[in-house]
């Protein structure tokens, strides 16, 4: 227990809805008095429905969380939106207090929960570095010693004496992360803010966090980028509806997350209440898979084509729809992305009502588990009409036609394309190269 830096026991965090929030105390009192008399909320607009049935409801953002973290660990935290990931980090960083349970932290914590957390917009980048250092308990000399490294890593040296309110969001987050990563604290909490930076900077951040762990510093890393989680972390927590449902090896936990995160039912219908993005002029209703003989399947044999039928319901006429089918590995890596306009050249014209789109590919996916992501996009604007991630997962099986012979001994990567192989030996004077028929 000597090297445990964070210990959490039966941690729970509750939020009460509908008690305050009208904007002023007098307005809140008006709402409370109306409820007391059984009257509708006086602040409702014409045509609005009174949501008083939800007033006073308690939402448990975290429920009975138990785990401990050792010094030097990089711990990944994954889960769907609303699972409680950010709330957990806010409790650890003392932004909010737990409703019940025990939280013990050994060492100083640096938190990067939002872009520019702790920055004052009127101060320059230089002044904010010293301000952040002071907030984190660092002396002026400690900050001065690391100042040049911070500025060099952030790449905003030209603007270091400019007020940060004039920074772009990318510059903001680069400087914020650089300060958090270079100041000498024992524990670093990082939320999904790195998505704001460009690809090169995200790679620099991941490399920096690996360097941090070599210094025996502890990192909590919350991200929806499962590839980064897998490459960076040696341990992953999976949160679901505020509960800790899995804790262990990254590959195992990520696989469990993607399998439980698939949205489709066994009948092939996509539920209406799942998270979607888009204008909803048309929606994806179903996904069914067939083998080469037209039989309904849930898995494929290696080397066989993948055939998918997507059911779409157009709510109103869409004249420029293009359909996306993407296949994602269990670690979140995008393997294949295909649009209907790739070979059709022109977008589909969807009329109000139902239709079906067929998708077939013959790319030899290696035996593993994968998931489909489906989308309907506007060809003209590029904006989503309907987009559903991890809608269905399937397996490519590692067996031959006799269903007994395993012909893949080692599986690395995701695709095994057909390739021409040959072997020859050194050609000596007067000899015919091996493989060339005698004439």
CSV table of C-alpha atoms in Angstrom, one decimal:
chain,number,residue,atom,x,y,z
A,1,UNK,CA,0.0,0.0,0.0
A,2,UNK,CA,3.0,2.3,0.3
A,3,UNK,CA,3.1,3.0,-3.4
A,4,UNK,CA,-0.7,3.6,-3.7
A,5,UNK,CA,-1.2,7.3,-4.6
A,6,UNK,CA,-5.0,7.2,-5.1
A,7,UNK,CA,-7.4,5.1,-3.0
A,8,UNK,CA,-11.2,5.3,-3.7
A,9,UNK,CA,-13.8,3.3,-1.7
A,10,UNK,CA,-17.5,3.3,-2.3
A,11,UNK,CA,-17.4,6.7,-4.1
A,12,UNK,CA,-20.8,8.0,-5.2
A,13,UNK,CA,-21.8,11.4,-6.6
A,14,UNK,CA,-25.4,12.6,-6.9
A,15,UNK,CA,-27.0,15.6,-8.5
A,16,UNK,CA,-30.5,16.8,-7.8
A,17,UNK,CA,-32.5,18.1,-10.7
A,18,UNK,CA,-35.1,20.8,-10.9
A,19,UNK,CA,-34.4,22.6,-7.6
A,20,UNK,CA,-32.8,25.8,-8.8
A,21,UNK,CA,-31.7,27.3,-12.1
A,22,UNK,CA,-34.2,30.0,-13.1
A,23,UNK,CA,-31.5,32.6,-13.0
A,24,UNK,CA,-32.4,34.6,-10.0
A,25,UNK,CA,-33.5,33.8,-6.4
A,26,UNK,CA,-36.9,35.5,-7.0
A,27,UNK,CA,-37.6,33.4,-10.0
A,28,UNK,CA,-36.6,30.2,-8.2
A,29,UNK,CA,-39.0,31.2,-5.4
A,30,UNK,CA,-41.8,31.7,-7.9
A,31,UNK,CA,-41.2,28.2,-9.3
A,32,UNK,CA,-41.0,26.7,-5.8
A,33,UNK,CA,-44.3,28.5,-4.7
A,34,UNK,CA,-46.1,27.3,-7.9
A,35,UNK,CA,-45.0,23.7,-7.2
A,36,UNK,CA,-46.1,23.9,-3.6
A,37,UNK,CA,-49.7,24.9,-4.7
A,38,UNK,CA,-49.7,22.3,-7.4
A,39,UNK,CA,-49.7,24.9,-10.2
A,40,UNK,CA,-47.7,24.8,-13.4
A,41,UNK,CA,-44.3,26.5,-13.5
A,42,UNK,CA,-44.9,30.2,-14.3
A,43,UNK,CA,-41.8,30.4,-16.4
A,44,UNK,CA,-43.0,28.0,-19.1
A,45,UNK,CA,-43.4,29.4,-22.6
A,46,UNK,CA,-46.6,28.9,-24.6
A,47,UNK,CA,-46.8,25.4,-25.8
A,48,UNK,CA,-44.1,24.1,-23.5
A,49,UNK,CA,-44.7,21.0,-21.4
A,50,UNK,CA,-44.3,21.2,-17.6
A,51,UNK,CA,-41.5,18.9,-16.7
A,52,UNK,CA,-42.4,19.0,-13.0
A,53,UNK,CA,-42.6,15.2,-12.9
A,54,UNK,CA,-38.8,15.2,-13.0
A,55,UNK,CA,-38.3,18.0,-10.4
A,56,UNK,CA,-36.4,16.8,-7.4
A,57,UNK,CA,-35.1,13.7,-9.2
A,58,UNK,CA,-31.7,12.5,-8.0
A,59,UNK,CA,-29.2,11.5,-10.7
A,60,UNK,CA,-26.3,9.3,-9.6
A,61,UNK,CA,-23.4,10.3,-11.8
A,62,UNK,CA,-21.1,7.8,-9.9
A,63,UNK,CA,-22.2,4.8,-7.9
A,64,UNK,CA,-20.1,2.8,-5.5
A,65,UNK,CA,-16.8,3.2,-7.3
A,66,UNK,CA,-13.9,1.2,-5.8
A,67,UNK,CA,-10.3,1.1,-7.1
A,68,UNK,CA,-6.7,2.2,-6.2
A,69,UNK,CA,-3.9,3.5,-8.4
A,70,UNK,CA,-0.2,2.9,-7.8
A,71,UNK,CA,2.5,5.5,-8.4
A,72,UNK,CA,3.7,5.7,-12.0
A,73,UNK,CA,0.6,4.1,-13.6
A,74,UNK,CA,-1.1,5.4,-16.7
A,75,UNK,CA,-4.8,4.7,-16.2
A,76,UNK,CA,-7.2,5.0,-19.1
A,77,UNK,CA,-10.9,5.7,-18.4
A,78,UNK,CA,-13.4,4.9,-21.1
A,79,UNK,CA,-17.2,4.8,-21.5
A,80,UNK,CA,-20.1,6.5,-23.3
A,81,UNK,CA,-21.0,10.1,-22.9
A,82,UNK,CA,-22.7,10.5,-19.5
A,83,UNK,CA,-20.9,7.5,-18.0
A,84,UNK,CA,-19.3,9.6,-15.2
A,85,UNK,CA,-15.7,9.9,-16.5
A,86,UNK,CA,-15.4,13.6,-16.2
A,87,UNK,CA,-17.2,13.6,-12.9
A,88,UNK,CA,-14.7,11.1,-11.5
A,89,UNK,CA,-11.8,13.4,-12.5
A,90,UNK,CA,-13.6,16.5,-11.0
A,91,UNK,CA,-13.9,14.6,-7.7
A,92,UNK,CA,-10.3,13.7,-7.7
A,93,UNK,CA,-9.2,17.2,-8.5
A,94,UNK,CA,-11.5,18.6,-5.8
A,95,UNK,CA,-13.6,20.6,-8.2
A,96,UNK,CA,-16.7,18.9,-6.7
A,97,UNK,CA,-17.1,16.9,-3.5
A,98,UNK,CA,-18.4,13.3,-3.4
A,99,UNK,CA,-21.9,12.7,-2.0
A,100,UNK,CA,-20.5,9.7,-0.1
A,101,UNK,CA,-17.5,7.4,0.0
A,102,UNK,CA,-13.8,7.8,0.6
A,103,UNK,CA,-11.2,9.4,-1.6
A,104,UNK,CA,-7.5,9.5,-0.5
A,105,UNK,CA,-4.9,11.2,-2.7
A,106,UNK,CA,-1.2,11.2,-2.0
A,107,UNK,CA,0.7,14.0,-3.8
A,108,UNK,CA,0.0,17.1,-5.8
A,109,UNK,CA,-2.6,16.9,-8.6
A,110,UNK,CA,-2.5,18.8,-11.9
A,111,UNK,CA,-5.9,18.8,-13.7
A,112,UNK,CA,-6.5,19.5,-17.4
A,113,UNK,CA,-10.3,19.1,-17.5
A,114,UNK,CA,-11.3,21.8,-19.9
A,115,UNK,CA,-9.5,24.0,-22.5
A,116,UNK,CA,-7.6,26.7,-20.6
A,117,UNK,CA,-8.6,25.6,-17.1
A,118,UNK,CA,-7.1,28.1,-14.7
A,119,UNK,CA,-6.1,30.7,-17.4
A,120,UNK,CA,-7.1,34.3,-17.1
A,121,UNK,CA,-8.1,35.6,-20.5
A,122,UNK,CA,-6.7,39.1,-19.9
A,123,UNK,CA,-3.2,37.9,-18.9
A,124,UNK,CA,-0.5,37.0,-21.3
A,125,UNK,CA,0.7,33.4,-21.9
A,126,UNK,CA,3.8,34.2,-19.8
A,127,UNK,CA,1.7,35.5,-16.9
A,128,UNK,CA,-0.7,32.6,-17.1
A,129,UNK,CA,2.2,30.1,-16.9
A,130,UNK,CA,3.3,31.7,-13.6
A,131,UNK,CA,-0.3,32.0,-12.4
A,132,UNK,CA,-1.0,28.3,-13.1
A,133,UNK,CA,2.2,27.3,-11.4
A,134,UNK,CA,1.2,29.3,-8.3
A,135,UNK,CA,-2.3,27.7,-8.3
A,136,UNK,CA,-0.7,24.3,-8.4
A,137,UNK,CA,1.6,25.1,-5.4
A,138,UNK,CA,4.8,25.6,-7.4
A,139,UNK,CA,7.3,28.2,-6.4
A,140,UNK,CA,8.3,31.0,-8.8
A,141,UNK,CA,11.8,29.5,-9.1
A,142,UNK,CA,10.3,26.0,-10.0
A,143,UNK,CA,8.2,27.6,-12.7
A,144,UNK,CA,11.2,29.7,-14.0
A,145,UNK,CA,13.3,26.5,-14.2
A,146,UNK,CA,10.8,24.9,-16.6
A,147,UNK,CA,9.6,28.0,-18.4
A,148,UNK,CA,11.6,27.5,-21.6
A,149,UNK,CA,10.6,23.9,-21.9
A,150,UNK,CA,6.9,24.8,-21.5
A,151,UNK,CA,7.0,27.4,-24.2
A,152,UNK,CA,9.0,25.3,-26.6
A,153,UNK,CA,6.7,22.3,-26.2
A,154,UNK,CA,3.5,24.4,-26.7
A,155,UNK,CA,4.8,26.1,-29.9
A,156,UNK,CA,3.3,29.5,-29.0
A,157,UNK,CA,6.6,31.2,-28.3
A,158,UNK,CA,5.9,34.0,-30.8
A,159,UNK,CA,2.7,34.9,-28.9
A,160,UNK,CA,3.9,34.3,-25.3
A,161,UNK,CA,3.5,37.9,-24.4
A,162,UNK,CA,0.0,38.2,-26.0
A,163,UNK,CA,-3.2,38.0,-23.9
A,164,UNK,CA,-4.5,34.5,-24.1
A,165,UNK,CA,-8.0,35.8,-25.0
A,166,UNK,CA,-6.5,36.3,-28.5
A,167,UNK,CA,-5.3,32.7,-28.8
A,168,UNK,CA,-7.1,30.2,-31.0
A,169,UNK,CA,-8.6,27.2,-29.2
A,170,UNK,CA,-5.7,25.1,-30.5
A,171,UNK,CA,-3.1,27.5,-29.1
A,172,UNK,CA,-5.0,27.7,-25.8
A,173,UNK,CA,-5.0,23.9,-25.2
A,174,UNK,CA,-1.4,23.5,-26.3
A,175,UNK,CA,-0.2,26.0,-23.7
A,176,UNK,CA,-2.6,24.6,-21.1
A,177,UNK,CA,-1.4,21.0,-21.6
A,178,UNK,CA,2.2,22.1,-21.7
A,179,UNK,CA,2.0,23.9,-18.4
A,180,UNK,CA,0.2,20.9,-16.8
A,181,UNK,CA,2.7,18.4,-18.2
A,182,UNK,CA,5.9,20.2,-17.3
A,183,UNK,CA,5.2,21.4,-13.8
A,184,UNK,CA,6.4,19.0,-11.2
A,185,UNK,CA,3.3,17.4,-9.8
A,186,UNK,CA,2.9,13.8,-9.0
A,187,UNK,CA,-0.5,13.2,-10.5
A,188,UNK,CA,-1.9,14.4,-13.9
A,189,UNK,CA,-5.6,14.3,-14.8
A,190,UNK,CA,-6.3,14.7,-18.5
A,191,UNK,CA,-9.8,14.8,-20.0
A,192,UNK,CA,-10.7,14.7,-23.7
A,193,UNK,CA,-9.3,18.2,-24.3
A,194,UNK,CA,-6.5,16.9,-26.5
A,195,UNK,CA,-9.0,16.4,-29.3
A,196,UNK,CA,-8.7,20.2,-29.9
A,197,UNK,CA,-5.1,20.0,-30.9
A,198,UNK,CA,-3.9,18.9,-34.3
A,199,UNK,CA,-2.6,15.4,-35.0
A,200,UNK,CA,1.1,16.3,-34.6
A,201,UNK,CA,0.5,17.9,-31.2
A,202,UNK,CA,-1.7,15.0,-30.0
A,203,UNK,CA,1.2,12.7,-30.8
A,204,UNK,CA,3.6,15.0,-28.9
A,205,UNK,CA,1.2,14.9,-25.9
A,206,UNK,CA,1.0,11.1,-25.9
A,207,UNK,CA,4.8,10.9,-26.1
A,208,UNK,CA,5.1,13.4,-23.2
A,209,UNK,CA,2.7,11.4,-21.1
A,210,UNK,CA,4.9,8.3,-21.6
A,211,UNK,CA,7.9,10.4,-20.5
A,212,UNK,CA,5.9,11.4,-17.4
A,213,UNK,CA,5.3,7.8,-16.4
A,214,UNK,CA,9.1,7.1,-16.7
A,215,UNK,CA,9.5,9.8,-14.0
A,216,UNK,CA,7.1,7.8,-11.7
A,217,UNK,CA,4.3,10.2,-12.1
A,218,UNK,CA,0.7,9.0,-12.4
A,219,UNK,CA,-1.6,9.9,-15.3
A,220,UNK,CA,-5.4,9.6,-15.5
A,221,UNK,CA,-6.3,9.7,-19.2
A,222,UNK,CA,-10.0,10.1,-20.3
A,223,UNK,CA,-10.5,9.8,-24.1
A,224,UNK,CA,-12.9,8.4,-26.7
A,225,UNK,CA,-9.8,7.7,-28.9
A,226,UNK,CA,-9.5,4.0,-28.1
A,227,UNK,CA,-6.3,3.7,-30.2
A,228,UNK,CA,-4.6,6.2,-28.0
A,229,UNK,CA,-5.9,4.5,-24.9
A,230,UNK,CA,-4.6,1.2,-26.0
A,231,UNK,CA,-1.1,2.5,-27.0
A,232,UNK,CA,-0.7,4.6,-23.9
A,233,UNK,CA,-2.3,2.8,-21.0
A,234,UNK,CA,-1.5,-0.5,-19.3
A,235,UNK,CA,-4.7,-0.5,-17.4
A,236,UNK,CA,-8.2,0.7,-18.3
A,237,UNK,CA,-11.4,1.4,-16.3
A,238,UNK,CA,-14.8,1.1,-18.1
A,239,UNK,CA,-17.6,3.2,-16.6
A,240,UNK,CA,-21.2,2.6,-17.5
A,241,UNK,CA,-24.1,4.7,-16.1
A,242,UNK,CA,-21.9,5.8,-13.2
A,243,UNK,CA,-20.8,2.3,-12.3
A,244,UNK,CA,-17.3,0.7,-12.7
A,245,UNK,CA,-18.1,-2.4,-14.8
A,246,UNK,CA,-14.6,-3.5,-15.8
A,247,UNK,CA,-11.0,-2.9,-14.7
A,248,UNK,CA,-8.0,-4.5,-16.3
A,249,UNK,CA,-6.0,-5.1,-19.5
A,250,UNK,CA,-6.7,-2.5,-22.2
A,251,UNK,CA,-7.4,-4.9,-25.0
A,252,UNK,CA,-9.9,-6.9,-22.9
A,253,UNK,CA,-11.7,-3.9,-21.5
A,254,UNK,CA,-11.8,-2.0,-24.8
A,255,UNK,CA,-13.3,-5.2,-26.4
A,256,UNK,CA,-15.9,-5.4,-23.7
A,257,UNK,CA,-16.8,-1.7,-24.2
A,258,UNK,CA,-17.2,-2.0,-27.9
A,259,UNK,CA,-19.3,-5.2,-27.6
A,260,UNK,CA,-21.6,-3.7,-24.9
A,261,UNK,CA,-21.7,-0.4,-26.9
A,262,UNK,CA,-23.1,-2.0,-30.1
A,263,UNK,CA,-26.6,-0.6,-30.5
A,264,UNK,CA,-28.4,-3.0,-32.7
A,265,UNK,CA,-30.8,-5.7,-31.5
A,266,UNK,CA,-30.7,-9.3,-32.6
A,267,UNK,CA,-33.6,-8.7,-35.0
A,268,UNK,CA,-31.3,-6.3,-36.9
A,269,UNK,CA,-33.4,-3.2,-36.0
A,270,UNK,CA,-31.6,-0.1,-34.7
A,271,UNK,CA,-33.4,1.3,-31.6
A,272,UNK,CA,-34.8,4.8,-32.0
A,273,UNK,CA,-33.5,6.0,-28.7
A,274,UNK,CA,-29.8,5.4,-29.3
A,275,UNK,CA,-27.3,8.3,-29.6
A,276,UNK,CA,-27.4,9.8,-33.1
A,277,UNK,CA,-26.0,12.8,-34.8
A,278,UNK,CA,-27.6,14.6,-37.8
A,279,UNK,CA,-30.6,16.5,-39.1
A,280,UNK,CA,-32.8,13.3,-38.9
A,281,UNK,CA,-34.3,14.0,-42.4
A,282,UNK,CA,-33.6,10.2,-42.8
A,283,UNK,CA,-32.7,7.6,-40.2
A,284,UNK,CA,-30.9,4.3,-40.3
A,285,UNK,CA,-33.5,1.6,-39.2
A,286,UNK,CA,-31.8,-1.7,-39.6
A,287,UNK,CA,-28.6,-3.6,-40.5
A,288,UNK,CA,-28.6,-7.3,-41.6
A,289,UNK,CA,-25.7,-9.4,-42.8
A,290,UNK,CA,-25.7,-12.2,-45.4
A,291,UNK,CA,-23.0,-14.7,-46.5
A,292,UNK,CA,-22.1,-15.5,-50.1
A,293,UNK,CA,-25.1,-17.9,-50.4
A,294,UNK,CA,-27.6,-15.3,-49.1
A,295,UNK,CA,-28.0,-16.8,-45.6
A,296,UNK,CA,-28.5,-14.5,-42.7
A,297,UNK,CA,-25.3,-14.5,-40.5
A,298,UNK,CA,-23.8,-12.7,-37.6
A,299,UNK,CA,-20.1,-13.7,-38.3
A,300,UNK,CA,-18.0,-14.3,-41.4
A,301,UNK,CA,-15.3,-16.8,-42.4
A,302,UNK,CA,-11.9,-15.4,-43.3
A,303,UNK,CA,-11.7,-14.8,-47.1
A,304,UNK,CA,-15.5,-14.6,-47.6
A,305,UNK,CA,-17.2,-11.4,-48.8
A,306,UNK,CA,-19.1,-9.2,-46.3
A,307,UNK,CA,-22.6,-8.4,-47.5
A,308,UNK,CA,-24.7,-5.9,-45.6
A,309,UNK,CA,-28.2,-4.6,-46.2
A,310,UNK,CA,-29.0,-1.3,-44.5
A,311,UNK,CA,-32.6,-0.2,-43.9
A,312,UNK,CA,-33.3,3.5,-44.2
A,313,UNK,CA,-36.5,5.5,-43.5
A,314,UNK,CA,-36.6,9.0,-45.1
A,315,UNK,CA,-38.8,11.4,-43.0
A,316,UNK,CA,-38.7,13.9,-45.9
A,317,UNK,CA,-37.2,14.0,-49.3
A,318,UNK,CA,-33.4,14.0,-49.5
A,319,UNK,CA,-32.0,14.6,-52.9
A,320,UNK,CA,-28.3,14.3,-52.2
A,321,UNK,CA,-27.7,11.5,-49.7
A,322,UNK,CA,-24.5,9.4,-49.6
A,323,UNK,CA,-24.3,6.4,-47.3
A,324,UNK,CA,-21.2,5.6,-45.2
A,325,UNK,CA,-20.2,2.1,-44.0
A,326,UNK,CA,-17.1,2.0,-41.8
A,327,UNK,CA,-15.5,-1.0,-40.1
A,328,UNK,CA,-13.7,-0.4,-36.8
A,329,UNK,CA,-11.5,-2.8,-34.8
A,330,UNK,CA,-12.1,-3.6,-31.2
A,331,UNK,CA,-9.3,-1.1,-30.2
A,332,UNK,CA,-11.1,1.7,-32.0
A,333,UNK,CA,-8.9,1.7,-35.1
A,334,UNK,CA,-10.8,2.7,-38.3
A,335,UNK,CA,-10.0,-0.1,-40.8
A,336,UNK,CA,-12.3,0.6,-43.7
A,337,UNK,CA,-14.4,3.5,-44.7
A,338,UNK,CA,-16.6,3.4,-47.8
A,339,UNK,CA,-19.2,5.9,-49.3
A,340,UNK,CA,-21.9,5.0,-51.8
A,341,UNK,CA,-20.6,7.9,-54.0
A,342,UNK,CA,-17.2,6.1,-54.3
A,343,UNK,CA,-18.5,4.0,-57.2
A,344,UNK,CA,-22.0,5.3,-57.8
A,345,UNK,CA,-20.5,8.8,-58.5
A,346,UNK,CA,-23.9,10.4,-57.8
A,347,UNK,CA,-25.7,10.7,-54.5
A,348,UNK,CA,-28.9,8.8,-53.8
A,349,UNK,CA,-32.3,10.4,-54.0
A,350,UNK,CA,-34.3,9.3,-51.0
A,351,UNK,CA,-38.1,9.7,-51.2
A,352,UNK,CA,-40.3,9.7,-48.0
A,353,UNK,CA,-40.7,6.2,-46.8
A,354,UNK,CA,-38.5,3.1,-46.5
A,355,UNK,CA,-35.7,1.8,-48.7
A,356,UNK,CA,-32.8,-0.6,-48.5
A,357,UNK,CA,-29.1,-0.1,-49.5
A,358,UNK,CA,-26.9,-3.0,-50.2
A,359,UNK,CA,-23.2,-3.0,-49.4
A,360,UNK,CA,-20.7,-5.7,-50.4
A,361,UNK,CA,-17.0,-5.9,-50.0
A,362,UNK,CA,-14.4,-8.6,-50.5
A,363,UNK,CA,-11.5,-7.3,-48.4
A,364,UNK,CA,-9.9,-10.1,-46.5
A,365,UNK,CA,-10.2,-9.0,-42.9
A,366,UNK,CA,-8.1,-11.0,-40.5
A,367,UNK,CA,-9.8,-13.1,-37.9
A,368,UNK,CA,-10.8,-10.7,-35.1
A,369,UNK,CA,-13.9,-8.8,-33.8
A,370,UNK,CA,-15.0,-5.7,-35.6
A,371,UNK,CA,-17.8,-3.2,-35.4
A,372,UNK,CA,-19.9,-1.3,-38.0
A,373,UNK,CA,-20.4,2.5,-38.0
A,374,UNK,CA,-23.1,3.7,-40.3
A,375,UNK,CA,-23.9,7.2,-41.6
A,376,UNK,CA,-26.1,9.1,-44.0
A,377,UNK,CA,-24.5,12.4,-45.2
A,378,UNK,CA,-25.4,15.3,-47.3
A,379,UNK,CA,-23.4,15.1,-50.5
A,380,UNK,CA,-23.5,18.9,-51.0
A,381,UNK,CA,-22.8,20.2,-47.5
A,382,UNK,CA,-21.0,17.2,-46.0
A,383,UNK,CA,-23.2,17.5,-42.9
A,384,UNK,CA,-24.6,14.4,-41.2
A,385,UNK,CA,-28.2,13.4,-41.8
A,386,UNK,CA,-28.0,10.4,-39.5
A,387,UNK,CA,-24.8,8.9,-37.9
A,388,UNK,CA,-24.6,6.0,-35.5
A,389,UNK,CA,-21.3,4.7,-34.1
A,390,UNK,CA,-20.6,1.0,-33.3
A,391,UNK,CA,-24.0,0.0,-34.4
A,392,UNK,CA,-23.2,-3.7,-34.7
A,393,UNK,CA,-20.2,-5.9,-33.9
A,394,UNK,CA,-19.3,-9.1,-35.8
A,395,UNK,CA,-16.4,-11.6,-35.9
A,396,UNK,CA,-14.3,-12.9,-38.7
A,397,UNK,CA,-13.6,-16.5,-37.9
A,398,UNK,CA,-10.3,-18.2,-38.2
A,399,UNK,CA,-11.4,-21.5,-39.8
A,400,UNK,CA,-11.2,-23.1,-43.2
A,401,UNK,CA,-14.0,-24.6,-45.3
A,402,UNK,CA,-14.0,-27.9,-43.4
A,403,UNK,CA,-14.7,-25.9,-40.2
A,404,UNK,CA,-11.9,-27.8,-38.4
A,405,UNK,CA,-8.6,-26.7,-39.9
A,406,UNK,CA,-7.1,-23.5,-38.5
A,407,UNK,CA,-4.9,-22.1,-41.2
A,408,UNK,CA,-3.9,-18.8,-39.6
A,409,UNK,CA,-1.4,-19.5,-36.9
A,410,UNK,CA,-0.5,-15.9,-36.0
A,411,UNK,CA,-2.9,-12.9,-36.5
A,412,UNK,CA,-1.2,-9.5,-36.7
A,413,UNK,CA,-2.8,-6.4,-38.2
A,414,UNK,CA,-6.3,-6.3,-39.8
A,415,UNK,CA,-6.1,-7.2,-43.5
A,416,UNK,CA,-4.3,-10.0,-45.4
A,417,UNK,CA,-4.5,-9.1,-49.1
A,418,UNK,CA,-4.0,-11.7,-51.9
A,419,UNK,CA,-0.3,-11.4,-52.9
A,420,UNK,CA,2.0,-13.1,-55.4
A,421,UNK,CA,4.9,-15.0,-53.9
A,422,UNK,CA,7.9,-16.6,-55.6
A,423,UNK,CA,11.2,-18.0,-54.7
A,424,UNK,CA,14.4,-18.3,-56.7
A,425,UNK,CA,18.0,-19.0,-56.2
A,426,UNK,CA,21.1,-17.2,-57.5
A,427,UNK,CA,21.4,-17.6,-61.3
A,428,UNK,CA,24.8,-18.9,-62.3
A,429,UNK,CA,26.3,-18.6,-65.7
A,430,UNK,CA,24.6,-21.0,-68.2
A,431,UNK,CA,21.7,-21.9,-65.8
A,432,UNK,CA,18.0,-21.3,-66.2
A,433,UNK,CA,16.4,-19.4,-63.3
A,434,UNK,CA,14.3,-21.6,-61.0
A,435,UNK,CA,10.7,-21.4,-62.0
A,436,UNK,CA,11.2,-20.8,-65.7
A,437,UNK,CA,10.1,-23.7,-67.8
A,438,UNK,CA,12.7,-25.3,-70.2
A,439,UNK,CA,12.1,-24.4,-73.7
